[in-house]
Coordinates of C-alpha atoms in Angstrom, one line a residue:
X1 CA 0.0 0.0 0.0
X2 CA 1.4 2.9 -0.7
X3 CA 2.0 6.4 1.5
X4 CA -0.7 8.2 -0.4
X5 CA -3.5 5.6 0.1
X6 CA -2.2 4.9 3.8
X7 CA -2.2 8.6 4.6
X8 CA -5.9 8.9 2.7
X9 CA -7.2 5.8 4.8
X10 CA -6.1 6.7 8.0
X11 CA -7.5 10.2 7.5
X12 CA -11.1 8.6 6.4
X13 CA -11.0 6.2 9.8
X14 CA -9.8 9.2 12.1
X15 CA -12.9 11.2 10.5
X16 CA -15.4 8.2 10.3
X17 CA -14.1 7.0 14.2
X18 CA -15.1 10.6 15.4
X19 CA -18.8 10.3 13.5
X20 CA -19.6 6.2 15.0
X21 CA -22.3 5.7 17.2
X22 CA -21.3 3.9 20.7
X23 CA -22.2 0.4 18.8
X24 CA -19.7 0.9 16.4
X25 CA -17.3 2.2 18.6
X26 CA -17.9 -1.6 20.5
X27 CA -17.6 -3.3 17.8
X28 CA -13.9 -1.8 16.5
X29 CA -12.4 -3.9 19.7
X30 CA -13.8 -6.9 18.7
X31 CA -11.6 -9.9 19.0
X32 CA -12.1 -10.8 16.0
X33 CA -10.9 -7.7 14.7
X34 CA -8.1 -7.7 17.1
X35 CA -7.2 -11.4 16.1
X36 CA -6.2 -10.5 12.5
X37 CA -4.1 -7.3 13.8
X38 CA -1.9 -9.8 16.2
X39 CA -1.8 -12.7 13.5
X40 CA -0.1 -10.0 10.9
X41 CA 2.1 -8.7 14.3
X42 CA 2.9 -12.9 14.9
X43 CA 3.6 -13.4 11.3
X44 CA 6.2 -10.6 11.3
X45 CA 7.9 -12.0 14.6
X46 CA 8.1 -15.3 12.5
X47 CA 9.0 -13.9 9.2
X48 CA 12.3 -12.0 11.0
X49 CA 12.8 -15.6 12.9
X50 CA 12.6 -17.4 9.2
X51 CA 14.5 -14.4 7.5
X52 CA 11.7 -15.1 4.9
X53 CA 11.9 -11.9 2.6
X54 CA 8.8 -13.4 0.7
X55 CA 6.5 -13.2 4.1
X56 CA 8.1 -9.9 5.5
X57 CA 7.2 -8.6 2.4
X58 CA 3.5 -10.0 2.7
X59 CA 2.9 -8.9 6.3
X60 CA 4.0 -5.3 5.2
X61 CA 1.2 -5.2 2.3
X62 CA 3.6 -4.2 -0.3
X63 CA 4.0 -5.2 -3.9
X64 CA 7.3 -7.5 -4.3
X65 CA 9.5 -5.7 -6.0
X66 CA 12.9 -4.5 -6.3
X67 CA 12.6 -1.7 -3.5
X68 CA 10.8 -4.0 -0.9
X69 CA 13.7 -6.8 -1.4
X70 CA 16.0 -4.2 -0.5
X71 CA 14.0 -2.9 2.2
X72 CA 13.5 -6.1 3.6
X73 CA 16.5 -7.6 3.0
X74 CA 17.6 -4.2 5.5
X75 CA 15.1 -4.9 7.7
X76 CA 16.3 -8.8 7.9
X77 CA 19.8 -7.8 8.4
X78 CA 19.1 -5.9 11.6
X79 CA 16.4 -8.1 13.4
X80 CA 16.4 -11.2 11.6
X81 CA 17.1 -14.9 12.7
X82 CA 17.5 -14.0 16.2
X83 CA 14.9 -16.1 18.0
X84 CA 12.4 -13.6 18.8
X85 CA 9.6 -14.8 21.2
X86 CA 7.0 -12.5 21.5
X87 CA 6.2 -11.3 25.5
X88 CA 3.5 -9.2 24.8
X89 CA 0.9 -7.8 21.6
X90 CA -1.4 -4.6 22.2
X91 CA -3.8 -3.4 19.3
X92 CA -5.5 -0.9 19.5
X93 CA -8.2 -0.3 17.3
X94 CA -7.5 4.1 17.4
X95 CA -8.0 5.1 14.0
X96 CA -11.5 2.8 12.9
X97 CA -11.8 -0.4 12.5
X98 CA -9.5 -1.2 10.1
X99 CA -6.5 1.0 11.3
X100 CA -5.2 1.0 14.1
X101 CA -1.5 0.7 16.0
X102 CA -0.3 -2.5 17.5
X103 CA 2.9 -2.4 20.0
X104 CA 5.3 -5.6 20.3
X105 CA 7.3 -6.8 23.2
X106 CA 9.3 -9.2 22.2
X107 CA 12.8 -11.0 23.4
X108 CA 15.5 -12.6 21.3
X109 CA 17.4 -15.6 22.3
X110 CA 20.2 -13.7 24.3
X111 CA 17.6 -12.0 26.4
X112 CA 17.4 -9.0 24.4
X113 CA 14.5 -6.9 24.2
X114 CA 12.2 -5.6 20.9
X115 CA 10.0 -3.1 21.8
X116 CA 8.1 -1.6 18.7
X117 CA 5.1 0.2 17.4
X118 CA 3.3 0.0 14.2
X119 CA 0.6 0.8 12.4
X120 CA -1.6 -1.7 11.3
X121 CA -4.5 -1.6 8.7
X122 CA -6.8 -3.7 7.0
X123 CA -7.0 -3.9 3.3
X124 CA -9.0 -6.1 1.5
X125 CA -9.9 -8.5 4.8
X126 CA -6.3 -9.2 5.7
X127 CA -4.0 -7.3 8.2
X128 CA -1.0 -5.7 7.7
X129 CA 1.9 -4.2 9.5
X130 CA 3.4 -0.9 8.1
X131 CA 7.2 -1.5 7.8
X132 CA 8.2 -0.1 5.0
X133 CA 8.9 3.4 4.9
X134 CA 11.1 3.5 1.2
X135 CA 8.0 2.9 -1.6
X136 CA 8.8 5.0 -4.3
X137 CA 6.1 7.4 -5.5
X138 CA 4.1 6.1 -8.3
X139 CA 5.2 7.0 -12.1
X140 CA 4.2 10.0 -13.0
X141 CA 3.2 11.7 -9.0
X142 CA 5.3 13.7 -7.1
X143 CA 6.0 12.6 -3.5
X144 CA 5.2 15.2 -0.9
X145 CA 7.8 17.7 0.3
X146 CA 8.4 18.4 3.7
X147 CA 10.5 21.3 3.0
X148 CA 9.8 24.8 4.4
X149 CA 8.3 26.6 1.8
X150 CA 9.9 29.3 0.7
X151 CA 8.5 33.4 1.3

């Protein structure tokens, strides 16, 4: 998924969060909901264990190309094959029902600590982590500057 339609949904689940009725608000915590959010947080854990690029790449949501190999393969490099066993998984279902942030406790095989945050959204009935941060901008679109703008 790209930055653009990340940025787009979690702006449409902060503004359609602030408009839910009490019911819906319920319903976001599910644990069903919440099931699917710490299955794609699990499958991450196990992908870095595996130093799988093929499943890092399909917890993160992205297309597998040339960029998220490299990406991954970074991501690998740092945190992969150590043993992780995961301590502790909180979602948190802040930003709708299909957005929300997940934090990870987990603890290598030395006895040293991961804690991290992501964001985790829904898209098309499966979960995913956001871990990549390098997707080039699509042909043709500009990605966004955050330059000062000039006087």
């Amino acid at each position: 998924m790209d930055r653009r339609r990340l940025l787009a949904l979690v702006a449409a689940a902060v503004v359609a969060s602030g408009c839910s009725s009490q019911d819906e608000k319920a319903e976001t915590s599910s644990s069903a909901s919440a099931d699917g959010a710490r299955q794609a947080v699990e499958d991450y854990v196990e992908a870095l264990n595996s130093r799988s690029t093929t499943a890092l790449i399909a917890v993160g949501g992205v297309k597998d190309d040339a960029w998220s190999r490299k990406e991954a393969t970074q991501i690998l490099a740092e945190r992969g094959g150590r043993g992780w066993k995961i301590k502790d998984v909180q979602i948190d279902h802040d930003m709708g029902p299909d957005t929300g942030s997940a934090r990870l406790v987990a603890e290598d095989s030395t006895g040293k600590s991961l804690r991290d945050t992501f964001t985790v959204a829904r898209q098309h009935g499966t979960w995913h982590l956001v871990v990549f941060t390098q997707q080039p901008a699509e042909p043709g679109k500009e990605s966004a500057s955050t330059d000062k703008p000039g006087s």
